[in-house]
Coordinates of C-alpha atoms in Angstrom, one line a residue:
M14 CA 0.0 0.0 0.0
N15 CA 1.3 3.4 -1.0
R16 CA 1.9 5.4 2.2
T17 CA 2.6 8.7 0.5
N18 CA 0.4 11.5 1.9
R19 CA -1.5 8.8 3.6
Q20 CA -4.6 9.7 5.6
P21 CA -4.6 8.7 9.3
V22 CA -5.7 5.1 9.5
F23 CA -9.2 4.1 10.8
R24 CA -10.3 7.6 9.9
P25 CA -12.6 8.0 6.9
S26 CA -12.1 10.4 4.2
F27 CA -15.1 10.8 2.0
L28 CA -14.3 9.4 -1.4
P29 CA -11.3 7.9 -3.2
T30 CA -9.4 11.1 -2.3
A31 CA -9.9 13.1 0.9
L32 CA -12.2 16.1 0.9
S33 CA -10.5 19.3 1.9
G34 CA -12.0 21.8 4.4
I35 CA -15.4 23.5 4.2
V36 CA -14.4 26.7 5.9
A37 CA -11.1 28.7 5.6
L38 CA -10.8 29.3 9.4
L39 CA -8.2 28.3 11.8
L40 CA -9.2 27.2 15.3
T41 CA -7.4 27.8 18.5
G42 CA -8.9 26.0 21.6
C43 CA -8.3 26.2 25.2
G44 CA -7.6 23.1 27.3
G45 CA -8.4 22.0 30.8
S46 CA -6.1 20.4 33.3
G47 CA -6.2 17.1 35.0
G48 CA -6.9 16.6 38.7
S49 CA -7.5 14.1 41.4
A50 CA -10.7 12.1 41.7
E51 CA -11.3 13.7 45.1
D52 CA -11.6 17.3 43.8
A53 CA -12.7 16.4 40.3
P54 CA -15.4 18.6 38.7
Q55 CA -18.6 17.0 37.7
R56 CA -18.3 14.8 34.6
G57 CA -19.9 16.4 31.6
S58 CA -19.6 19.9 33.0
L59 CA -18.3 22.6 30.6
V60 CA -14.7 23.9 30.9
Q61 CA -15.7 26.7 28.6
S62 CA -19.3 28.0 29.0
P63 CA -20.9 28.6 26.6
P64 CA -18.8 26.8 24.0
V65 CA -16.9 29.0 21.6
Q66 CA -18.4 29.4 18.2
V67 CA -15.9 28.5 15.4
T68 CA -18.1 29.4 12.4
S69 CA -21.6 29.6 11.1
L70 CA -22.6 29.0 7.5
T71 CA -25.9 29.3 5.7
A72 CA -27.1 26.4 3.6
A73 CA -26.1 28.3 0.5
Q74 CA -22.7 29.1 1.8
L75 CA -22.1 25.5 2.8
S76 CA -23.2 24.3 -0.6
A77 CA -21.0 26.8 -2.4
R78 CA -17.9 25.9 -0.4
L79 CA -18.5 22.2 -1.0
A80 CA -19.2 22.8 -4.7
A81 CA -15.9 24.7 -5.0
D82 CA -13.9 21.8 -3.6
P83 CA -12.6 19.1 -6.1
Q84 CA -14.4 16.4 -4.2
G85 CA -17.3 18.5 -2.9
P86 CA -19.8 17.8 -5.7
A87 CA -19.5 14.1 -5.1
L88 CA -20.2 14.6 -1.4
L89 CA -23.1 16.8 -2.2
Q90 CA -24.5 14.2 -4.5
L91 CA -24.3 11.6 -1.8
A92 CA -25.4 13.7 1.1
G93 CA -28.0 15.8 -0.7
A94 CA -28.2 19.5 -1.1
P95 CA -28.0 21.2 2.4
R96 CA -31.4 22.0 3.8
C97 CA -29.9 23.8 6.8
G98 CA -27.0 26.1 7.6
V99 CA -24.5 24.8 10.2
E100 CA -23.2 26.5 13.3
V101 CA -20.0 24.9 14.7
R102 CA -19.0 25.2 18.3
Y103 CA -15.9 23.9 20.2
L104 CA -16.8 21.8 23.2
N105 CA -14.4 21.5 26.2
Y106 CA -15.8 19.4 29.0
R107 CA -14.8 17.3 32.0
T108 CA -14.4 13.6 31.7
V109 CA -12.2 10.8 33.1
G110 CA -9.3 8.6 31.9
A111 CA -9.1 4.8 32.0
R112 CA -8.4 4.8 35.7
D113 CA -11.2 7.3 36.5
E114 CA -8.6 10.1 36.8
S115 CA -10.1 13.5 36.2
T116 CA -9.3 15.1 32.9
N117 CA -10.9 17.1 30.1
G118 CA -12.0 16.2 26.6
T119 CA -12.9 18.3 23.6
G120 CA -15.1 17.9 20.6
V121 CA -17.6 19.6 18.3
L122 CA -21.2 20.6 18.6
M123 CA -22.9 21.3 15.2
R124 CA -26.3 22.9 15.2
P125 CA -28.6 23.1 12.1
T126 CA -29.8 26.7 11.4
G127 CA -32.1 28.3 8.8
G128 CA -35.7 28.8 7.9
D129 CA -36.5 25.3 6.7
A130 CA -38.8 23.4 9.1
A131 CA -36.2 20.6 9.3
C132 CA -33.7 23.1 10.8
Q133 CA -35.9 24.6 13.5
G134 CA -37.4 23.7 16.8
A135 CA -36.4 20.6 18.8
R136 CA -33.9 18.6 16.8
P137 CA -32.7 15.0 17.1
I138 CA -29.1 14.4 18.2
V139 CA -26.5 12.3 16.4
L140 CA -23.8 11.3 18.8
Y141 CA -20.8 10.4 16.6
A142 CA -17.5 8.5 17.4
H143 CA -14.6 9.0 15.0
G144 CA -12.2 6.4 13.8
T145 CA -8.6 5.8 14.8
A146 CA -6.5 8.9 14.6
V147 CA -2.7 8.8 14.7
D148 CA -2.2 12.5 15.1
R149 CA -2.8 13.9 18.6
R150 CA -4.0 17.2 17.1
Y151 CA -7.2 15.6 15.9
N152 CA -10.0 18.1 16.4
L153 CA -13.4 17.7 14.8
A154 CA -14.2 21.3 15.5
A155 CA -11.4 22.5 13.2
V156 CA -13.7 22.4 10.2
G157 CA -11.7 24.9 8.1
D158 CA -8.2 24.2 9.2
N159 CA -6.8 22.2 6.3
S160 CA -3.7 21.3 8.4
N161 CA -5.9 19.5 10.9
P162 CA -6.4 15.8 10.1
A163 CA -10.0 15.8 11.3
T164 CA -11.2 18.4 8.7
P165 CA -12.5 15.9 6.2
E166 CA -14.5 13.9 8.8
S167 CA -15.9 17.2 10.1
A168 CA -17.1 18.1 6.7
L169 CA -18.8 14.7 6.3
L170 CA -20.6 15.2 9.6
A171 CA -21.7 18.7 8.6
A172 CA -23.0 17.7 5.1
M173 CA -24.5 14.3 6.0
Y174 CA -26.2 15.2 9.3
A175 CA -26.1 18.8 10.5
A176 CA -27.1 20.2 7.1
Q177 CA -30.0 17.8 7.0
G178 CA -31.5 18.8 10.4
F179 CA -29.6 16.7 13.0
T180 CA -27.7 18.2 15.9
V181 CA -24.3 16.6 15.9
V182 CA -22.1 15.9 19.0
A183 CA -18.7 14.3 18.4
P184 CA -15.9 14.1 20.9
N185 CA -12.2 14.1 19.9
Y186 CA -11.6 11.6 22.7
A187 CA -9.5 12.0 25.8
G188 CA -5.8 12.2 24.9
Y189 CA -6.4 14.2 21.7
D190 CA -6.4 17.9 20.9
Q191 CA -6.4 20.0 24.1
S192 CA -7.2 17.1 26.4
A193 CA -4.8 17.0 29.4
L194 CA -4.7 13.2 29.4
A195 CA -1.2 12.0 28.5
Y196 CA -2.4 8.8 26.7
H197 CA -5.5 7.7 24.8
P198 CA -7.7 4.9 26.2
Y199 CA -8.0 3.2 22.8
L200 CA -10.8 0.7 22.5
N201 CA -11.4 0.9 26.2
A202 CA -15.2 0.3 26.2
D203 CA -15.8 1.7 29.7
Q204 CA -13.8 4.9 29.4
Q205 CA -14.7 5.7 25.8
S206 CA -18.4 5.3 26.5
K207 CA -18.0 7.6 29.5
D208 CA -16.3 10.1 27.3
M209 CA -19.1 9.9 24.8
I210 CA -21.8 10.3 27.5
D211 CA -19.9 13.2 29.0
A212 CA -19.7 15.0 25.6
L213 CA -23.4 14.4 25.2
T214 CA -24.1 15.9 28.7
A215 CA -21.9 18.9 27.9
A216 CA -23.6 19.4 24.5
R217 CA -27.1 19.3 26.0
T218 CA -26.1 21.9 28.6
S219 CA -24.7 24.0 25.8
L220 CA -28.0 23.7 23.8
R221 CA -29.9 25.0 26.8
L222 CA -27.4 27.9 27.2
L223 CA -27.7 28.8 23.6
G224 CA -31.5 28.5 23.3
G225 CA -31.4 25.3 21.3
Q226 CA -33.9 22.5 21.7
D227 CA -33.3 18.8 22.0
S228 CA -36.1 16.6 20.8
G229 CA -35.0 13.8 23.1
Q230 CA -34.4 11.5 20.1
L231 CA -30.8 10.2 20.3
F232 CA -29.0 8.4 17.5
L233 CA -25.6 6.8 17.8
T234 CA -23.1 6.1 15.1
G235 CA -19.3 6.0 14.5
Y236 CA -16.8 4.5 12.2
S237 CA -14.1 1.7 12.8
Q238 CA -12.7 2.4 16.3
G239 CA -15.8 4.7 16.5
G240 CA -18.0 1.8 15.6
H241 CA -16.8 0.0 18.7
V242 CA -17.2 3.2 20.7
A243 CA -20.7 3.8 19.4
M244 CA -21.8 0.2 20.3
A245 CA -20.1 0.4 23.7
T246 CA -21.9 3.7 24.3
H247 CA -25.2 2.1 23.3
R248 CA -24.6 -0.7 25.8
A249 CA -23.7 1.8 28.6
L250 CA -26.7 4.1 28.0
Q251 CA -29.0 1.1 28.0
A252 CA -27.5 -0.1 31.3
L253 CA -28.1 3.4 32.7
G254 CA -31.7 3.4 31.6
M255 CA -31.2 6.2 29.1
A256 CA -33.1 6.1 25.9
V257 CA -31.4 5.4 22.5
T258 CA -33.7 5.9 19.5
A259 CA -31.5 3.8 17.2
A260 CA -27.8 3.1 16.5
A261 CA -25.8 2.5 13.4
P262 CA -22.2 1.5 14.2
V263 CA -20.0 1.1 11.2
S264 CA -17.1 -1.3 10.5
G265 CA -16.2 -1.7 14.2
P266 CA -14.2 -4.4 16.0
Y267 CA -17.1 -5.4 18.1
A268 CA -16.0 -9.0 18.7
L269 CA -12.6 -7.6 19.9
A270 CA -11.4 -10.8 21.6
A271 CA -12.1 -12.8 18.4
M272 CA -10.3 -10.2 16.4
G273 CA -7.3 -10.4 18.7
D274 CA -7.2 -14.2 18.5
A275 CA -7.4 -14.1 14.7
L276 CA -4.4 -11.7 14.6
F277 CA -2.2 -13.9 16.7
Y278 CA -3.2 -16.9 14.6
G279 CA -1.7 -15.0 11.7
A280 CA -4.7 -13.3 10.1
I281 CA -3.0 -9.9 10.3
N282 CA -5.2 -7.0 9.2
L283 CA -4.0 -4.0 7.3
D284 CA -2.2 -1.4 9.5
A285 CA -2.1 -3.8 12.5
T286 CA 1.3 -2.3 13.5
V287 CA -0.4 1.0 14.1
F288 CA -3.3 -0.4 16.1
A289 CA -1.2 -2.7 18.3
P290 CA 0.8 0.1 20.2
L291 CA -2.4 2.0 20.8
I292 CA -4.1 -1.1 22.2
V293 CA -1.2 -2.3 24.3
T294 CA -0.6 1.2 25.8
S295 CA -4.3 1.7 26.5
Y296 CA -4.7 -1.6 28.3
Q297 CA -1.4 -1.2 30.2
Q298 CA -2.6 2.2 31.4
A299 CA -6.0 0.8 32.4
Y300 CA -5.0 -2.6 34.0
G301 CA -1.3 -2.4 34.6
N302 CA -0.6 -6.1 34.0
L303 CA 0.3 -6.6 30.3
Y304 CA 4.0 -6.3 30.9
R305 CA 6.7 -5.3 33.4
N306 CA 8.9 -4.1 30.6
T307 CA 8.0 -3.2 27.1
S308 CA 10.4 -5.9 25.9
D309 CA 8.1 -8.5 27.3
I310 CA 5.8 -7.9 24.3
Y311 CA 7.7 -5.9 21.8
S312 CA 10.8 -6.9 19.8
S313 CA 14.1 -5.2 20.6
F314 CA 13.8 -3.1 17.5
Y315 CA 10.9 -1.1 18.8
A316 CA 10.5 -1.6 22.6
Q317 CA 12.3 1.5 23.7
G318 CA 10.0 4.6 23.8
I319 CA 7.0 2.8 22.3
E320 CA 4.7 3.5 25.3
R321 CA 4.8 7.2 24.5
L322 CA 4.7 6.9 20.7
L323 CA 1.0 7.1 19.8
P324 CA -0.9 9.2 19.4
A325 CA 1.9 11.4 17.9
E326 CA 2.4 14.8 16.3
A327 CA 3.9 13.0 13.3
S328 CA 2.6 10.9 10.4
I329 CA 2.9 7.1 10.3
D330 CA 5.2 7.5 7.3
T331 CA 7.5 9.6 9.4
L332 CA 7.5 7.1 12.3
V333 CA 8.3 4.3 9.9
A334 CA 11.0 6.3 8.2
Q335 CA 12.5 7.0 11.7
G336 CA 12.5 3.3 12.5
R337 CA 10.1 3.7 15.3
L338 CA 7.4 1.4 13.8
P339 CA 7.6 -1.3 11.2
A340 CA 5.7 -0.7 8.0
S341 CA 3.7 -3.9 8.2
A342 CA 5.6 -6.7 10.1
M343 CA 3.6 -7.6 13.2
F344 CA 5.3 -11.0 13.8
D345 CA 8.6 -12.7 13.0
S346 CA 8.7 -14.6 9.7
T347 CA 10.5 -17.3 11.7
P348 CA 7.8 -19.0 13.8
P349 CA 8.1 -19.5 17.6
Q350 CA 10.2 -22.6 18.2
V351 CA 8.9 -25.4 20.5
T352 CA 9.5 -29.2 20.0
P353 CA 10.7 -29.9 16.5
G354 CA 8.3 -32.0 14.5
S355 CA 5.6 -31.8 17.2
S356 CA 2.0 -31.0 16.2
L357 CA 2.3 -27.6 17.9
Q358 CA 5.4 -26.8 15.9
Q359 CA 3.6 -27.9 12.7
L360 CA 0.7 -25.6 13.6
L361 CA 3.1 -22.7 14.2
D362 CA 4.8 -23.3 11.0
S363 CA 1.5 -23.4 9.1
I364 CA 0.4 -20.0 10.4
T365 CA 3.6 -18.1 10.0
P366 CA 2.1 -16.9 7.7
P367 CA -1.2 -18.6 7.0
T368 CA -1.8 -19.6 3.4
Q369 CA -5.6 -20.1 3.6
P370 CA -7.9 -18.8 2.4
A371 CA -5.8 -18.3 -0.7
E372 CA -7.3 -14.9 -1.6
L373 CA -6.2 -13.5 1.8
A374 CA -2.7 -15.1 1.9
P375 CA -1.0 -12.0 0.4
L376 CA -2.6 -9.8 3.0
Y377 CA -1.5 -12.0 5.8
A378 CA 2.0 -12.4 4.4
R379 CA 2.5 -8.6 4.7
G380 CA 2.3 -9.0 8.5
F381 CA 5.4 -11.1 8.8
G382 CA 9.1 -10.0 8.5
S383 CA 12.6 -10.1 10.0
R384 CA 12.1 -6.9 12.1
P385 CA 8.7 -7.5 13.7
L386 CA 6.8 -5.3 16.1
L387 CA 6.0 -8.1 18.6
N388 CA 8.3 -10.8 19.8
N389 CA 7.8 -14.6 19.4
N390 CA 7.6 -15.2 23.2
A391 CA 4.5 -12.9 23.4
R392 CA 2.9 -14.5 20.4
L393 CA 3.6 -18.1 21.7
G394 CA 2.2 -17.3 25.1
Y395 CA -0.9 -15.8 23.7
L396 CA -1.5 -18.7 21.3
M397 CA -1.1 -21.3 24.0
D398 CA -3.8 -19.6 26.0
A399 CA -6.0 -19.3 22.9
M400 CA -5.8 -23.0 22.3
A401 CA -6.4 -23.8 26.0
S402 CA -9.4 -21.5 26.3
P403 CA -10.7 -20.9 22.7
D404 CA -12.9 -18.1 21.6
G405 CA -16.3 -19.1 20.3
A406 CA -15.8 -17.3 16.9
V407 CA -12.1 -17.9 16.1
P408 CA -10.6 -20.1 14.7
T409 CA -13.9 -21.8 14.2
F410 CA -17.4 -20.6 15.0
T411 CA -18.9 -22.5 18.0
T412 CA -20.8 -20.5 20.6
G413 CA -19.9 -17.1 19.0
L414 CA -19.0 -15.9 22.5
P415 CA -15.6 -14.9 24.0
A416 CA -13.4 -17.5 25.7
S417 CA -14.7 -18.5 29.1
A418 CA -11.5 -18.3 31.1
P419 CA -8.5 -16.6 29.3
S420 CA -5.4 -16.3 31.4
D421 CA -3.1 -14.3 29.1
P422 CA -3.3 -10.6 30.3
L423 CA -3.9 -9.3 26.8
R424 CA -6.6 -11.8 26.1
Q425 CA -8.2 -10.8 29.4
A426 CA -8.1 -7.2 28.4
F427 CA -9.7 -8.0 25.0
K428 CA -12.5 -9.9 26.7
K429 CA -13.1 -7.1 29.1
N430 CA -13.6 -4.8 26.1
D431 CA -15.5 -7.2 23.8
L432 CA -19.1 -6.3 23.1
R433 CA -20.7 -9.7 22.8
D434 CA -22.1 -9.6 26.4
W435 CA -25.3 -7.7 25.8
T436 CA -28.4 -7.5 23.5
P437 CA -29.8 -4.1 22.3
R438 CA -33.3 -3.1 23.0
S439 CA -33.3 -0.3 20.3
P440 CA -33.0 -0.7 16.5
V441 CA -29.5 -1.3 15.2
L442 CA -28.0 -1.2 11.7
M443 CA -24.5 -2.5 11.4
C444 CA -23.0 -1.4 8.1
G445 CA -19.7 -2.5 6.6
G446 CA -18.0 -4.1 3.6
N447 CA -17.5 -7.9 3.3
A448 CA -13.9 -7.5 1.9
D449 CA -12.6 -5.1 4.6
P450 CA -8.9 -5.8 5.1
T451 CA -8.7 -3.7 8.3
V452 CA -11.7 -4.7 10.4
F453 CA -12.8 -8.2 9.3
Y454 CA -16.5 -8.1 8.5
A455 CA -17.2 -11.8 9.1
I456 CA -15.6 -11.9 12.6
N457 CA -17.2 -8.7 13.8
T458 CA -20.4 -7.6 12.0
R459 CA -21.6 -11.1 11.0
T460 CA -20.8 -12.5 14.5
M461 CA -22.9 -9.8 16.2
E462 CA -25.7 -10.4 13.7
R463 CA -25.7 -14.1 14.4
L464 CA -25.8 -13.5 18.2
W465 CA -28.6 -10.9 18.0
T466 CA -31.0 -12.5 15.5
A467 CA -33.1 -15.7 15.6
P468 CA -32.5 -18.5 16.2
S469 CA -29.9 -17.3 18.7
A470 CA -30.9 -17.4 22.4
R471 CA -29.5 -13.9 22.6
A472 CA -31.7 -12.6 19.8
A473 CA -33.0 -9.0 20.3
S474 CA -36.7 -9.0 21.2
G475 CA -38.8 -6.2 19.8
A476 CA -35.9 -4.4 18.2
T477 CA -34.7 -4.6 14.6
V478 CA -31.1 -5.7 14.2
M479 CA -29.6 -6.0 10.8
A480 CA -26.2 -6.2 9.1
L481 CA -25.8 -4.2 5.9
D482 CA -23.0 -5.3 3.5
I483 CA -22.4 -2.1 1.5
D484 CA -20.3 -4.2 -0.9
S485 CA -23.2 -6.2 -2.2
Q486 CA -26.0 -6.1 -4.8
P487 CA -29.3 -4.4 -4.1
T488 CA -31.9 -6.8 -2.9
G489 CA -34.6 -5.4 -5.1
T490 CA -36.6 -2.4 -6.0
G491 CA -37.6 -1.9 -2.4
D492 CA -34.1 -1.9 -1.0
P493 CA -33.7 1.4 0.8
Y494 CA -29.9 1.1 0.7
A495 CA -29.7 0.4 -3.1
P496 CA -28.3 3.8 -3.9
M497 CA -25.5 3.5 -1.4
K498 CA -24.6 0.0 -2.7
V499 CA -24.6 1.2 -6.3
G500 CA -22.5 4.2 -5.4
F501 CA -20.0 2.1 -3.5
A502 CA -19.6 -0.3 -6.5
Q503 CA -19.0 2.6 -8.8
A504 CA -16.4 4.2 -6.5
K505 CA -14.7 0.9 -6.0
A506 CA -14.5 0.3 -9.8
Q507 CA -13.0 3.8 -10.2
V508 CA -10.3 3.1 -7.7
A509 CA -9.6 -0.3 -9.3
A510 CA -9.4 1.2 -12.8
A511 CA -6.9 3.9 -11.6
G512 CA -4.7 1.8 -9.4
G513 CA -5.6 -1.9 -9.5
A514 CA -6.3 -4.4 -6.7
N515 CA -3.6 -2.8 -4.3
A516 CA -5.3 0.6 -4.6
V517 CA -8.7 -1.0 -3.6
L518 CA -7.0 -2.8 -0.7
G519 CA -5.5 0.4 0.6
S520 CA -8.7 2.5 0.1
Y521 CA -11.3 0.0 1.1
H522 CA -11.6 0.7 4.9
V523 CA -10.2 4.2 5.0
Q524 CA -11.9 5.8 2.0
L525 CA -14.4 3.7 0.2
V526 CA -16.8 2.3 2.9
P527 CA -17.2 5.4 5.2
P528 CA -19.2 7.8 3.1
F529 CA -21.6 5.2 1.8
C530 CA -22.2 3.6 5.2
A531 CA -22.7 7.1 6.6
A532 CA -25.4 7.7 4.0
A533 CA -27.0 4.4 4.9
A534 CA -26.9 5.3 8.6
R535 CA -28.7 8.6 8.0
T536 CA -31.4 6.7 5.9
F537 CA -31.8 4.3 8.8
F538 CA -32.2 7.2 11.2
Q539 CA -34.6 9.1 9.0
N540 CA -36.7 5.9 8.5
T541 CA -36.8 5.3 12.2
L542 CA -38.0 8.9 12.8
A543 CA -40.7 8.5 10.1
Q544 CA -42.0 5.3 11.7
R545 CA -42.3 7.1 15.1
S546 CA -44.2 10.1 13.7

């Protein structure tokens, strides 16, 4: 995959090339400071009250700015002409870290404005969780700062949701932008759902201060890492007895423990060497038991300084060029050595790398090399535990549930943050693409669908749950998602024609799926509203 001018991984740009900004405005934000739990301000309270206005555009201004951008017309075609103007405000609020330490988080509040009936009165809220960002400066309120890596995702939120009558609330996450937290609690279901809820609380307070109205209808969505965060937030809100109107998580690693096991068995996803340090640091900060020294997990090539590496104020290309991360080698191409000729050694040999299924063998092979990120001792210890206490979805589907009694600390952490332990009581649409090389669709989206639909004993009762494969043919003339499927197929064909199969591989998760699944999510939300009216 060509890494030149590469977008941050797990973060959607809109189309085969990233959409640039919608407003030529630079944002400067103020940050809060951390504190002890004893004197911590109330979670969800505003550090800046009212939140600072970044910009405000009429529907015509927004449309004109998008039309002037090279990729804007395609976004307008997908999202539809703006019905509303968009007011953008910078949220700075109190939240907590992975150990419940007091800190602050920042994010964006987008309000629809204008005379159209869809833009006035009490508006439904879309609470959005963004995908993995490598750059610590990630700030969804910096809608016009073209140097900020969040600008394209901000524009998507503005065009797809706020300009169509939804209030948008989207945190940057603790550890990013002006947050005082020194690390990011990556894929920590408990902390990240608290962060989302705190951002929502701060936004609702802001709406009251600004004279806005909340209809009480709450929609959850998010992409990739944000898909996991959105689903974890749905689970947390349901446990708290707080109403969720509907949720549409997209391409998330929901069955996180199964995804982890697949990785160590050799099914190495694209950009795994970026995600791994974020995950390991996050869980070490939260639980403190993954290692005593970084060399317990990482190879000698990368162990030093890796705890403080991500998120960074540098691109992945720069970190790789500096020798601080491998380009793709997660594991050693020489398998862990046990008893020569034993069945275990034969297994290890056969999955270093795996050669089946044949169509995925080239992807998996990229994850092995002579200078790997993780060492063989860590891989062997993990695999021994995975064989002793297997996951119900990997390597073969049995119960579909996480392992009953993992003993490896990383497997325990994965299980703690796995989302297969609940059933939603509100409608859920899970969108994704079946050929996703970054977050495997079958392990995550299909597993959740199997658990939450009949004949599973965990099937949702009274709530619609469906999986939408955006990389599939329309089911018929009544398919509400047919336009998104057709648009995805056209965009994929354009990428293939320009750069071949490798270009599709590199674009699939980061660029191709996000805009079309966002459009599907909005359709799902609008249909849910129509059914309730």
